[in-house]
Each structure stands twice: as structure tokens, then as C-alpha cells.
Tab-separated table of N, CA and C in Angstrom:
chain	number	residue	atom	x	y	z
A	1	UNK	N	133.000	79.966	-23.620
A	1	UNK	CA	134.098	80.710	-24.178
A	1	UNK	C	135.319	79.806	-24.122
A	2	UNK	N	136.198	79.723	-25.043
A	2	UNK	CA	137.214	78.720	-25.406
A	2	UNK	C	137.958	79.347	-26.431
A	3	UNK	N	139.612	78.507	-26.060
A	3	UNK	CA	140.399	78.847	-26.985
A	3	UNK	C	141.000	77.558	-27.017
A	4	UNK	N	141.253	76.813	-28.496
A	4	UNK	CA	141.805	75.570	-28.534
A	4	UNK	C	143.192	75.717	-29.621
A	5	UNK	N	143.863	75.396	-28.917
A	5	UNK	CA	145.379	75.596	-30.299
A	5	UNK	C	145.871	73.863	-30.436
A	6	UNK	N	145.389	73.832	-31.541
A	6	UNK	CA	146.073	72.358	-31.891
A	6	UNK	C	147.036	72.089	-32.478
A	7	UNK	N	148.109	73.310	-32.653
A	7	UNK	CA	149.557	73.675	-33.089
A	7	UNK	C	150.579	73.091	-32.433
A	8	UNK	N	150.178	72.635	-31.297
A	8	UNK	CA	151.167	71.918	-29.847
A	8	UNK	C	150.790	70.883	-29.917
A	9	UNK	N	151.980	70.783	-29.365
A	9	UNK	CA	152.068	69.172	-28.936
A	9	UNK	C	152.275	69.061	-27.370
A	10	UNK	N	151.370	68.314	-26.731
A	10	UNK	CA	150.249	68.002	-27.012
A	10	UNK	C	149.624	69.287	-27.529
A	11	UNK	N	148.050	69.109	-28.228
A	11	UNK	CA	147.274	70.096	-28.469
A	11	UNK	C	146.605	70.532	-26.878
A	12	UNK	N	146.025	71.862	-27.094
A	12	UNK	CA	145.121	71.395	-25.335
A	12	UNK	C	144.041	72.847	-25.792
A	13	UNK	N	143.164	72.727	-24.698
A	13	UNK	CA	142.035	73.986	-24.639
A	13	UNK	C	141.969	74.494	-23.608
A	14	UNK	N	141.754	75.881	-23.765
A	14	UNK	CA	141.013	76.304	-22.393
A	14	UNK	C	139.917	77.593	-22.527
A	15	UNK	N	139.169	77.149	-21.507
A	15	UNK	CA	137.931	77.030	-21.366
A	15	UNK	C	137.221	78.195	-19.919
A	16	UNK	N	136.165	78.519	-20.216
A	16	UNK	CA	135.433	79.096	-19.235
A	16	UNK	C	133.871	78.902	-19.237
A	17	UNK	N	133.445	77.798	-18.533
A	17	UNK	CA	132.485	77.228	-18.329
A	17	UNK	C	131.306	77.724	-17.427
A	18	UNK	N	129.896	77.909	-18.119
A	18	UNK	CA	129.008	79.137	-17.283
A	18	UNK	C	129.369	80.231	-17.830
A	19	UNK	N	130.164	80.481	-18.926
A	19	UNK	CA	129.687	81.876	-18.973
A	19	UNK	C	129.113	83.191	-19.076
A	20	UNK	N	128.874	83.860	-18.351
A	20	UNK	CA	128.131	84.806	-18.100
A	20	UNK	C	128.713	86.496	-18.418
A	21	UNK	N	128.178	86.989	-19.418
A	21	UNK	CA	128.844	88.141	-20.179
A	21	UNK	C	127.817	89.352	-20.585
A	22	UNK	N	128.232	90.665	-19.779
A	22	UNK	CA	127.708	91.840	-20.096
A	22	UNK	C	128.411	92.841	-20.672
A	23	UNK	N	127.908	93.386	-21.553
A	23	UNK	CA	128.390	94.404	-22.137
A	23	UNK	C	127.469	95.235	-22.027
A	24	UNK	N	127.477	97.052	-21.396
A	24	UNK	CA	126.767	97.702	-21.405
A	24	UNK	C	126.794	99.078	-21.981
A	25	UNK	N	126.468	100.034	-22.546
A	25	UNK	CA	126.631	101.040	-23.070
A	25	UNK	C	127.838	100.888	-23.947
A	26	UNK	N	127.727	99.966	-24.505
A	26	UNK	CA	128.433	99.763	-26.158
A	26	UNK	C	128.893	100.836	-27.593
A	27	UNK	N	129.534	101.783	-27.337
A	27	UNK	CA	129.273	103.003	-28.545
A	27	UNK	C	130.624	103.390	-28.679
A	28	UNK	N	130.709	103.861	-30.164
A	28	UNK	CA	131.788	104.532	-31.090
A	28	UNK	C	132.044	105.755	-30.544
A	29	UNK	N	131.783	106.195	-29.855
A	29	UNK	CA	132.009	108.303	-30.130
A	29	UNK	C	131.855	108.080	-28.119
A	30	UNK	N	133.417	108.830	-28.360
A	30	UNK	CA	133.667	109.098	-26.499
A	30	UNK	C	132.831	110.090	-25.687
A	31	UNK	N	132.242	110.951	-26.493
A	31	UNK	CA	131.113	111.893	-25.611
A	31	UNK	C	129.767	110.942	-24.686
A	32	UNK	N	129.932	109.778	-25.372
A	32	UNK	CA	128.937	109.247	-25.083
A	32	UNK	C	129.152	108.281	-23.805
A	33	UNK	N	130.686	108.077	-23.424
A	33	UNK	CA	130.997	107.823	-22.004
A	33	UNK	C	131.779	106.394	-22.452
A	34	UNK	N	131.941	105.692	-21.536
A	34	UNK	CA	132.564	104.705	-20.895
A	34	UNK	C	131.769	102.915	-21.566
A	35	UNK	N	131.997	101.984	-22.041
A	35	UNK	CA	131.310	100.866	-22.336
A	35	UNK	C	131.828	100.022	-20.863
A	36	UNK	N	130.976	99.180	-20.004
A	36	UNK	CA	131.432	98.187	-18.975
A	36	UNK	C	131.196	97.067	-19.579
A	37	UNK	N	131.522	96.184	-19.033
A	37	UNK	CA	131.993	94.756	-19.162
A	37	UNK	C	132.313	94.000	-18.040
A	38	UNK	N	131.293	92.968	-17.998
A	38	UNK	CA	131.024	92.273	-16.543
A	38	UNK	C	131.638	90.726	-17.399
A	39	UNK	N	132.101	89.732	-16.485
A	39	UNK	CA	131.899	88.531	-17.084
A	39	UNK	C	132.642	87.017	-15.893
A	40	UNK	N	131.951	86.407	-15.687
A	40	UNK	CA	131.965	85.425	-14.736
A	40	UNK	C	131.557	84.304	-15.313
A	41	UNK	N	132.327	83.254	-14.496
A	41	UNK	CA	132.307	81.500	-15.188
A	41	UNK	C	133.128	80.700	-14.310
A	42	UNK	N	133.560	79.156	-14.768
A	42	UNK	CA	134.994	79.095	-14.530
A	42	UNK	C	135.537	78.651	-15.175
A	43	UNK	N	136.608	78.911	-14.768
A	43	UNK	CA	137.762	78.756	-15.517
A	43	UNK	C	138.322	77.173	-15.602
A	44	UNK	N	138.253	76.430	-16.486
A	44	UNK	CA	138.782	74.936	-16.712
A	44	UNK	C	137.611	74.072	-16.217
A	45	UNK	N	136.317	74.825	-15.541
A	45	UNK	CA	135.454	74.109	-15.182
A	45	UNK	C	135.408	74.056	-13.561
A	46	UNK	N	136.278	75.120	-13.051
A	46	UNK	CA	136.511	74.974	-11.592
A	46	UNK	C	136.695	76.163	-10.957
A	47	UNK	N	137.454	77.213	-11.576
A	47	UNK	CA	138.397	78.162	-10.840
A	47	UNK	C	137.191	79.530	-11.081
A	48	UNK	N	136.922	80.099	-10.077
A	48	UNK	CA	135.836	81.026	-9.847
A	48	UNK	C	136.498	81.816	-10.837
A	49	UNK	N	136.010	82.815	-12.092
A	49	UNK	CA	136.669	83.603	-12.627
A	49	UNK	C	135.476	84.857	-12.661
A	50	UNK	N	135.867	85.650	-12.603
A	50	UNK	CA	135.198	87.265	-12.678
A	50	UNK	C	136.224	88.099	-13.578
A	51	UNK	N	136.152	88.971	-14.161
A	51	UNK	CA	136.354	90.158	-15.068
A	51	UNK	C	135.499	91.110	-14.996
A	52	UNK	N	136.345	92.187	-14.670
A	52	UNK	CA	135.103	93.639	-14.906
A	52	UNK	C	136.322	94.679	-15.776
A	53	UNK	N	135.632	95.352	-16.549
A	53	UNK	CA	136.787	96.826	-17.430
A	53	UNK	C	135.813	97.851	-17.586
A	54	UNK	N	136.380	98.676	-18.494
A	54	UNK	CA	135.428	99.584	-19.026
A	54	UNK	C	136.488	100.108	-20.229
A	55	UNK	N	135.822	100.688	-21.139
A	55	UNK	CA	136.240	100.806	-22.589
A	55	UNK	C	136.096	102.046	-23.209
A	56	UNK	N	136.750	102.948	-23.792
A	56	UNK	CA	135.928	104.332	-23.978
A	56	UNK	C	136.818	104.688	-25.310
A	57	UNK	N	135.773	104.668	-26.528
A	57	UNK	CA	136.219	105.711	-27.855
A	57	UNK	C	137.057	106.658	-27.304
A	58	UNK	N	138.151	106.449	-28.516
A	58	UNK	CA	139.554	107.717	-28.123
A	58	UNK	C	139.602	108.177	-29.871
A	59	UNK	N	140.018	109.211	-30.016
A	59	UNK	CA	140.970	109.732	-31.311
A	59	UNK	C	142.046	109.317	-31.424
A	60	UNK	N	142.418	108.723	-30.256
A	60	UNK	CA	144.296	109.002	-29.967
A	60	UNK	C	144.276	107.266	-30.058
A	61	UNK	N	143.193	106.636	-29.939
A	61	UNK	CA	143.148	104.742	-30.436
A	61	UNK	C	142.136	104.439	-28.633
A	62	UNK	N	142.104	103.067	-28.471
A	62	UNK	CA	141.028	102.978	-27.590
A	62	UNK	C	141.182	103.159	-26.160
A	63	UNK	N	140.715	102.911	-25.203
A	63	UNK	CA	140.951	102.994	-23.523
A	63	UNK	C	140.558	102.237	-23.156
A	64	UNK	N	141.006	101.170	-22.421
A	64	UNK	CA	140.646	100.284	-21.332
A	64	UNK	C	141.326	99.500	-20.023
A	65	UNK	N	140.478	99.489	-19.255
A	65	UNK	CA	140.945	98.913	-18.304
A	65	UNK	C	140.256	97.684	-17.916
A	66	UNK	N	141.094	96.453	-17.457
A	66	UNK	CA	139.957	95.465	-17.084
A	66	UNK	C	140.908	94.623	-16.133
A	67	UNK	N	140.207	94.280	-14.944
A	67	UNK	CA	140.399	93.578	-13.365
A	67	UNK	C	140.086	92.033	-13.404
A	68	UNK	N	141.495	91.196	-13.371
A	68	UNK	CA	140.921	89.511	-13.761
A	68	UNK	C	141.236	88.773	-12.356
A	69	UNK	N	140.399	87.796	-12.314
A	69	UNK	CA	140.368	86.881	-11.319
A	69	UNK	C	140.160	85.755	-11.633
A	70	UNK	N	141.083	84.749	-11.660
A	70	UNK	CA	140.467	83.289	-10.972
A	70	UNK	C	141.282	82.155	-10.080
A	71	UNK	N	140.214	81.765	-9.706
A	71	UNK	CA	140.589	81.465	-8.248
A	71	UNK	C	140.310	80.432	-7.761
A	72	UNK	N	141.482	79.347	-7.445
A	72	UNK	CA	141.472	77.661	-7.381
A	72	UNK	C	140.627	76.823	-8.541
A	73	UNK	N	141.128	76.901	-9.181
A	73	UNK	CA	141.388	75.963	-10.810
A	73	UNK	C	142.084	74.765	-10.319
A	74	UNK	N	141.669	73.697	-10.675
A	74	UNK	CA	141.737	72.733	-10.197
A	74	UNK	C	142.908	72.505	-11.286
A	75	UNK	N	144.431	72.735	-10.261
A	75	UNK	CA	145.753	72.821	-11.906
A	75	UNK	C	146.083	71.442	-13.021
A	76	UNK	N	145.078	70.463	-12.583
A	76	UNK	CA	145.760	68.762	-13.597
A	76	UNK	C	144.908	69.394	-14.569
A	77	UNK	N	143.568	70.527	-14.071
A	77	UNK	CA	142.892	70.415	-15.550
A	77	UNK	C	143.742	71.465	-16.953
A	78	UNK	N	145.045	71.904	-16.529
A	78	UNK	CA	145.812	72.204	-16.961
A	78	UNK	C	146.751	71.345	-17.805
A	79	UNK	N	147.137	70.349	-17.422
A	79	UNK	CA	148.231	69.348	-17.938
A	79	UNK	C	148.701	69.327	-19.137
A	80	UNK	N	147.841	69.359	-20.122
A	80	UNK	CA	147.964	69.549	-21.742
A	80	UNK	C	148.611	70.829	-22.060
A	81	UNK	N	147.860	72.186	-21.766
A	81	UNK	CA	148.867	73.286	-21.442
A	81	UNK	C	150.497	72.987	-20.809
A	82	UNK	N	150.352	72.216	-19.556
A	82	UNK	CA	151.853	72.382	-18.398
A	82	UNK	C	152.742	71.239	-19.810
A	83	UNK	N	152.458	70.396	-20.519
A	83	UNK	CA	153.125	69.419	-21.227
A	83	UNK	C	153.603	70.002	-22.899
A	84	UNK	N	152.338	71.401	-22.985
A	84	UNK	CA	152.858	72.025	-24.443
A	84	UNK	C	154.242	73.123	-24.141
A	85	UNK	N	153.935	73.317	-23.284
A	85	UNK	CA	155.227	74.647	-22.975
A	85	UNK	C	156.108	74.453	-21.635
A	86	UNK	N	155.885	73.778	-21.255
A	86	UNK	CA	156.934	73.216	-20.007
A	86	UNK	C	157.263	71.902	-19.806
A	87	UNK	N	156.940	71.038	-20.884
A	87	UNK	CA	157.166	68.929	-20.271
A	87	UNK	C	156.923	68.868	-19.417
A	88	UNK	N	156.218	68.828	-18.554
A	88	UNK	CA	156.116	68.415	-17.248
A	88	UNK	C	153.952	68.520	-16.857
A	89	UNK	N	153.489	67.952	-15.953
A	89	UNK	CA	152.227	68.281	-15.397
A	89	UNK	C	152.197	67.810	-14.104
A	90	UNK	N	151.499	67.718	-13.798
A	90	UNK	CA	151.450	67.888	-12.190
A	90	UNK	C	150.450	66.961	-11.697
A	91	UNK	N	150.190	66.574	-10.189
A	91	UNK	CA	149.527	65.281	-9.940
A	91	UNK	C	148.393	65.892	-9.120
A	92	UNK	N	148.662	66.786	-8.681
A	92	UNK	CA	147.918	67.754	-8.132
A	92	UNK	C	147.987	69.539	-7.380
A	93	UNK	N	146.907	69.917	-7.318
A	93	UNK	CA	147.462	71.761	-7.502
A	93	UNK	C	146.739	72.369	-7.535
A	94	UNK	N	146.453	74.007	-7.062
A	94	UNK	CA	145.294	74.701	-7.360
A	94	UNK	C	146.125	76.082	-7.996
A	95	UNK	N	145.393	76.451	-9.286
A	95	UNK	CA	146.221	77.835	-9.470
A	95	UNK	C	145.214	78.862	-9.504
A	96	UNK	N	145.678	80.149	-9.403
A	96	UNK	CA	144.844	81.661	-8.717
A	96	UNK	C	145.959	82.289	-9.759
A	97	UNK	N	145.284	83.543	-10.232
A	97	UNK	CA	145.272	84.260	-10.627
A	97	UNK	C	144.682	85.970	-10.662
A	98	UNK	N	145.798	87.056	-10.287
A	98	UNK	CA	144.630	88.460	-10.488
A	98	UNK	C	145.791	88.991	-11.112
A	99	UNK	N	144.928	90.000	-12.450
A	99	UNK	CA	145.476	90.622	-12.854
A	99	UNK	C	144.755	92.153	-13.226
A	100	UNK	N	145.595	92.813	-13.583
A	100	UNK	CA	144.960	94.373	-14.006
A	100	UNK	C	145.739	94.617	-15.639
A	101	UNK	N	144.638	95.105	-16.356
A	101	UNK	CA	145.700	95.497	-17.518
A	101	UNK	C	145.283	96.716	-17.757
A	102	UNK	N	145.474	97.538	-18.578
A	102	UNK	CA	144.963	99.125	-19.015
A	102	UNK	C	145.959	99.276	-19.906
A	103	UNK	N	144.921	100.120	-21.072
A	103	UNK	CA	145.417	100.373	-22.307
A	103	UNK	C	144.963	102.103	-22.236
A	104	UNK	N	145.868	103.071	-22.724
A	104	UNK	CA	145.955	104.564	-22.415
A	104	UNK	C	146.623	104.950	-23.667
A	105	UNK	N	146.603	105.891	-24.609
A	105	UNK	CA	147.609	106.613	-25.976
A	105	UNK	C	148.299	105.909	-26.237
A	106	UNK	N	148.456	104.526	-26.763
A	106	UNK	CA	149.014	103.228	-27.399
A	106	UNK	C	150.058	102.653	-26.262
A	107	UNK	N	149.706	102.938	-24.538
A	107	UNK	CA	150.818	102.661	-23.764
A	107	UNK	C	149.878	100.954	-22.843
A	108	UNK	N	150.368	100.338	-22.937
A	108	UNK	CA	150.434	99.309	-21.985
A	108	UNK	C	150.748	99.321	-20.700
A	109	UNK	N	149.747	99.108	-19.181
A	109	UNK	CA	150.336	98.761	-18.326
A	109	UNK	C	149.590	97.464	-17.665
A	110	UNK	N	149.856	97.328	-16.537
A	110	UNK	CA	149.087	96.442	-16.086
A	110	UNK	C	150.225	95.300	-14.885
A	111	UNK	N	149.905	94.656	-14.300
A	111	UNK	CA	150.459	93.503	-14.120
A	111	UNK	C	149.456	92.114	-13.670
A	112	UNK	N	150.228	90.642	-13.567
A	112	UNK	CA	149.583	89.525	-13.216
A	112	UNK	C	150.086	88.878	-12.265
A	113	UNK	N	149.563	88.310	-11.411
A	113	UNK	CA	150.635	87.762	-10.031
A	113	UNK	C	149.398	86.293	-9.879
A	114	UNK	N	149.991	84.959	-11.076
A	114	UNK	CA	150.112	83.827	-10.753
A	114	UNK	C	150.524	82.928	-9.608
A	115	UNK	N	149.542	82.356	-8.877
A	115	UNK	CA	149.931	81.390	-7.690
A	115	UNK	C	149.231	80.457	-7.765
A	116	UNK	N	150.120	79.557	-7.263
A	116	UNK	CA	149.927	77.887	-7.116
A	116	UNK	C	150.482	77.465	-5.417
A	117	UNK	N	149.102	76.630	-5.379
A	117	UNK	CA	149.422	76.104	-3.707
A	117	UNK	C	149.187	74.305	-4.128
A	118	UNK	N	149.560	73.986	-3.041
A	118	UNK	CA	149.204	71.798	-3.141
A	118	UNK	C	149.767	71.376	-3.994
A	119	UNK	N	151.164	71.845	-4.822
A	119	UNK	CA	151.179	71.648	-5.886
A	119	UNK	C	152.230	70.159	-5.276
A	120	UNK	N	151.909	69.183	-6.430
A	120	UNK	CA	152.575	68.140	-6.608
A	120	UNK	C	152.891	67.979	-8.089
A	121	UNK	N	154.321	67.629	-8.534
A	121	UNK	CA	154.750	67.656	-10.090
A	121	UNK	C	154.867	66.578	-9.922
A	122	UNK	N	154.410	65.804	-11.146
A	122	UNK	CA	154.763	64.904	-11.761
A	122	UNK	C	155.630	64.438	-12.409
A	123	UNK	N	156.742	63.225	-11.778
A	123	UNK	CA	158.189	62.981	-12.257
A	123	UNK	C	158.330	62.386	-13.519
A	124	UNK	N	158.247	62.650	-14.904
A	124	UNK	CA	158.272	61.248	-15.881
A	124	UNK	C	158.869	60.396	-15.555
A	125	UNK	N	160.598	61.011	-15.166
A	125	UNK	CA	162.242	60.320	-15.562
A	125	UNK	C	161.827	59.460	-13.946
A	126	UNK	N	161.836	59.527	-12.753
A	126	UNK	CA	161.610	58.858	-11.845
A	126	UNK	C	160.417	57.997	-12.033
A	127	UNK	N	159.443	58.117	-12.351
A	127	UNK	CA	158.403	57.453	-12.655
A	127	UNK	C	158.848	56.154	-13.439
A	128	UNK	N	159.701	56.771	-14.533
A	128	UNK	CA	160.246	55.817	-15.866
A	128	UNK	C	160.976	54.472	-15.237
A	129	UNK	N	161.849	55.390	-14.038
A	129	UNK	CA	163.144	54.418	-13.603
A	129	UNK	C	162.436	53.665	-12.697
A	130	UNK	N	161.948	54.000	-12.020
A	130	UNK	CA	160.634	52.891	-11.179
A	130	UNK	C	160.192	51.864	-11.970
A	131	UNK	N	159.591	51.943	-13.009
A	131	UNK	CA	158.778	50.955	-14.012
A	131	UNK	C	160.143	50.111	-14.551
A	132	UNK	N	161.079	50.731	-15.039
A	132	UNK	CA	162.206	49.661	-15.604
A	132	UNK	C	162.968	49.306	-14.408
A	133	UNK	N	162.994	49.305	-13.558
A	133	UNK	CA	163.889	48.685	-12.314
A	133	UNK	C	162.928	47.675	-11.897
A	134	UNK	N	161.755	47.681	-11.991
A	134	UNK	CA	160.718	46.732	-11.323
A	134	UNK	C	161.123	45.245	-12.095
A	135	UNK	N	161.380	44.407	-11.004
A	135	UNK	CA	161.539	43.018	-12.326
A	135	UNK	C	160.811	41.589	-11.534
A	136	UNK	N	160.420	41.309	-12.555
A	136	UNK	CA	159.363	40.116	-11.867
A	136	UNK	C	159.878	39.278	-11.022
A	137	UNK	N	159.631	38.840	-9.668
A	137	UNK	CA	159.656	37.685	-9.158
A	137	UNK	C	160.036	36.268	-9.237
A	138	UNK	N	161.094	35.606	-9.474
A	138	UNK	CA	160.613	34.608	-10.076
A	138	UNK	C	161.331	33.346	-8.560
A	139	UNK	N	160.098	32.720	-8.410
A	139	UNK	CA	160.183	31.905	-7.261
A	139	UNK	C	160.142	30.567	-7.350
């Protein structure tokens, strides 16, 4: 499972590797109950990810709820993302993620509580001034 946007600059992807996806009791008409949805992988190739919801035909539009996890993503495999929407990436890092969302009579709730531990950013502008201050030797 993947999503790649090559609209950015940089372009970048992301990815859930192993994945593993159930859908069970799948149906149009709410008498007939609840659809679940299992799904596990990881995330960037690292970060334990699990998802579970459940889904249920409405008149009033659809219902769902679904529980996200993932957990130590190895964050450089991020970089292309951290460089399309923030300039910056990082040298090293782990990011976690849980979230809840639910959809009810066209209302949205939910929340996500993003964390990052080990994190080390990567300086360009210091990096830069290091490389042009360096001047050869001459003996």
C-alpha cells in the first residue's frame, strides 16, 4: 500500500510494507450490521502499524470509526516528506503515532498525538558554513 505525490519538491512516497488487510462482513444495507477492518504492516518499512474500524450503511451518509498506530518508524525514512513541507530532515529519529477518527451524521471527530524521540535535525546553513570556512592547508 503506497501513496507517491510527485507534485513536491522533492517528490517522496509513503509506504506500508507487509501489508496485511481484512475486510469482513462487507454490505450496503445497515440491518445487516457493522463491516470490520483489520490491517497491519509497516510503515516506511519499519514502524509497527496496526488499524482496526468498523463501518456501517447509514441513510443519514456512512459510520465509521477506525484506531491507528505506528510505532518507531525509523524518521530519515521520512526525509523527502520532512524536505517537501518543512526544508529541513533529520539525521536521526523515531516517530509514533495513535490516532482515532470517527465519522457520525456528516460530523467529524477524532484526534492524533504525533511523537518523536532521538531526534537529531539536520543543519543545511551550519553544515554549509562548515564546508565554506574549511580551506586547504597550504604548507
Amino acid at each position: 500500500m503506497a501513496y507517491d505525490d510527485q507534485t513536491r519538491n522533492p517528490p517522496f512516497n509513503l509506504f506500508i510494507a507487509g501489508t496485511d488487510l481484512k475486510l469482513m462482513n462487507l454490505v450496503n444495507h445497515r440491518a445487516q450490521g457493522s463491516a470490520r477492518l483489520t490491517l497491519s504492516g509497516k510503515f516506511m518499512g519499519s514502524g509497527d502499524t496496526d488499524v482496526t474500524g468498523t463501518f456501517l450503511a447509514s441513510g443519514q451518509g456512512p459510520e465509521f470509526n477506525a484506531n491507528i498506530s505506528i510505532v518507531n518508524t525509523d524518521l530519515t525514512s521520512l526525509n523527502p516528506l520532512l524536505r517537501a513541507y518543512g526544508r529541513f530532515d533529520v539525521a536521526q529519529g523515531r516517530f509514533t503515532l495513535y490516532s482515532q477518527l470517527g465519522v457520525k451524521d456528516g460530523n467529524i471527530s477524532g484526534y492524533a498525538k504525533p511523537m518523536l524521540s532521538d531526534l537529531k535535525v539536520y543543519d543545511y546553513q551550519r553544515t554549509r558554513a562548515r564546508a565554506c570556512s574549511v580551506r586547504p592547508n597550504k604548507s
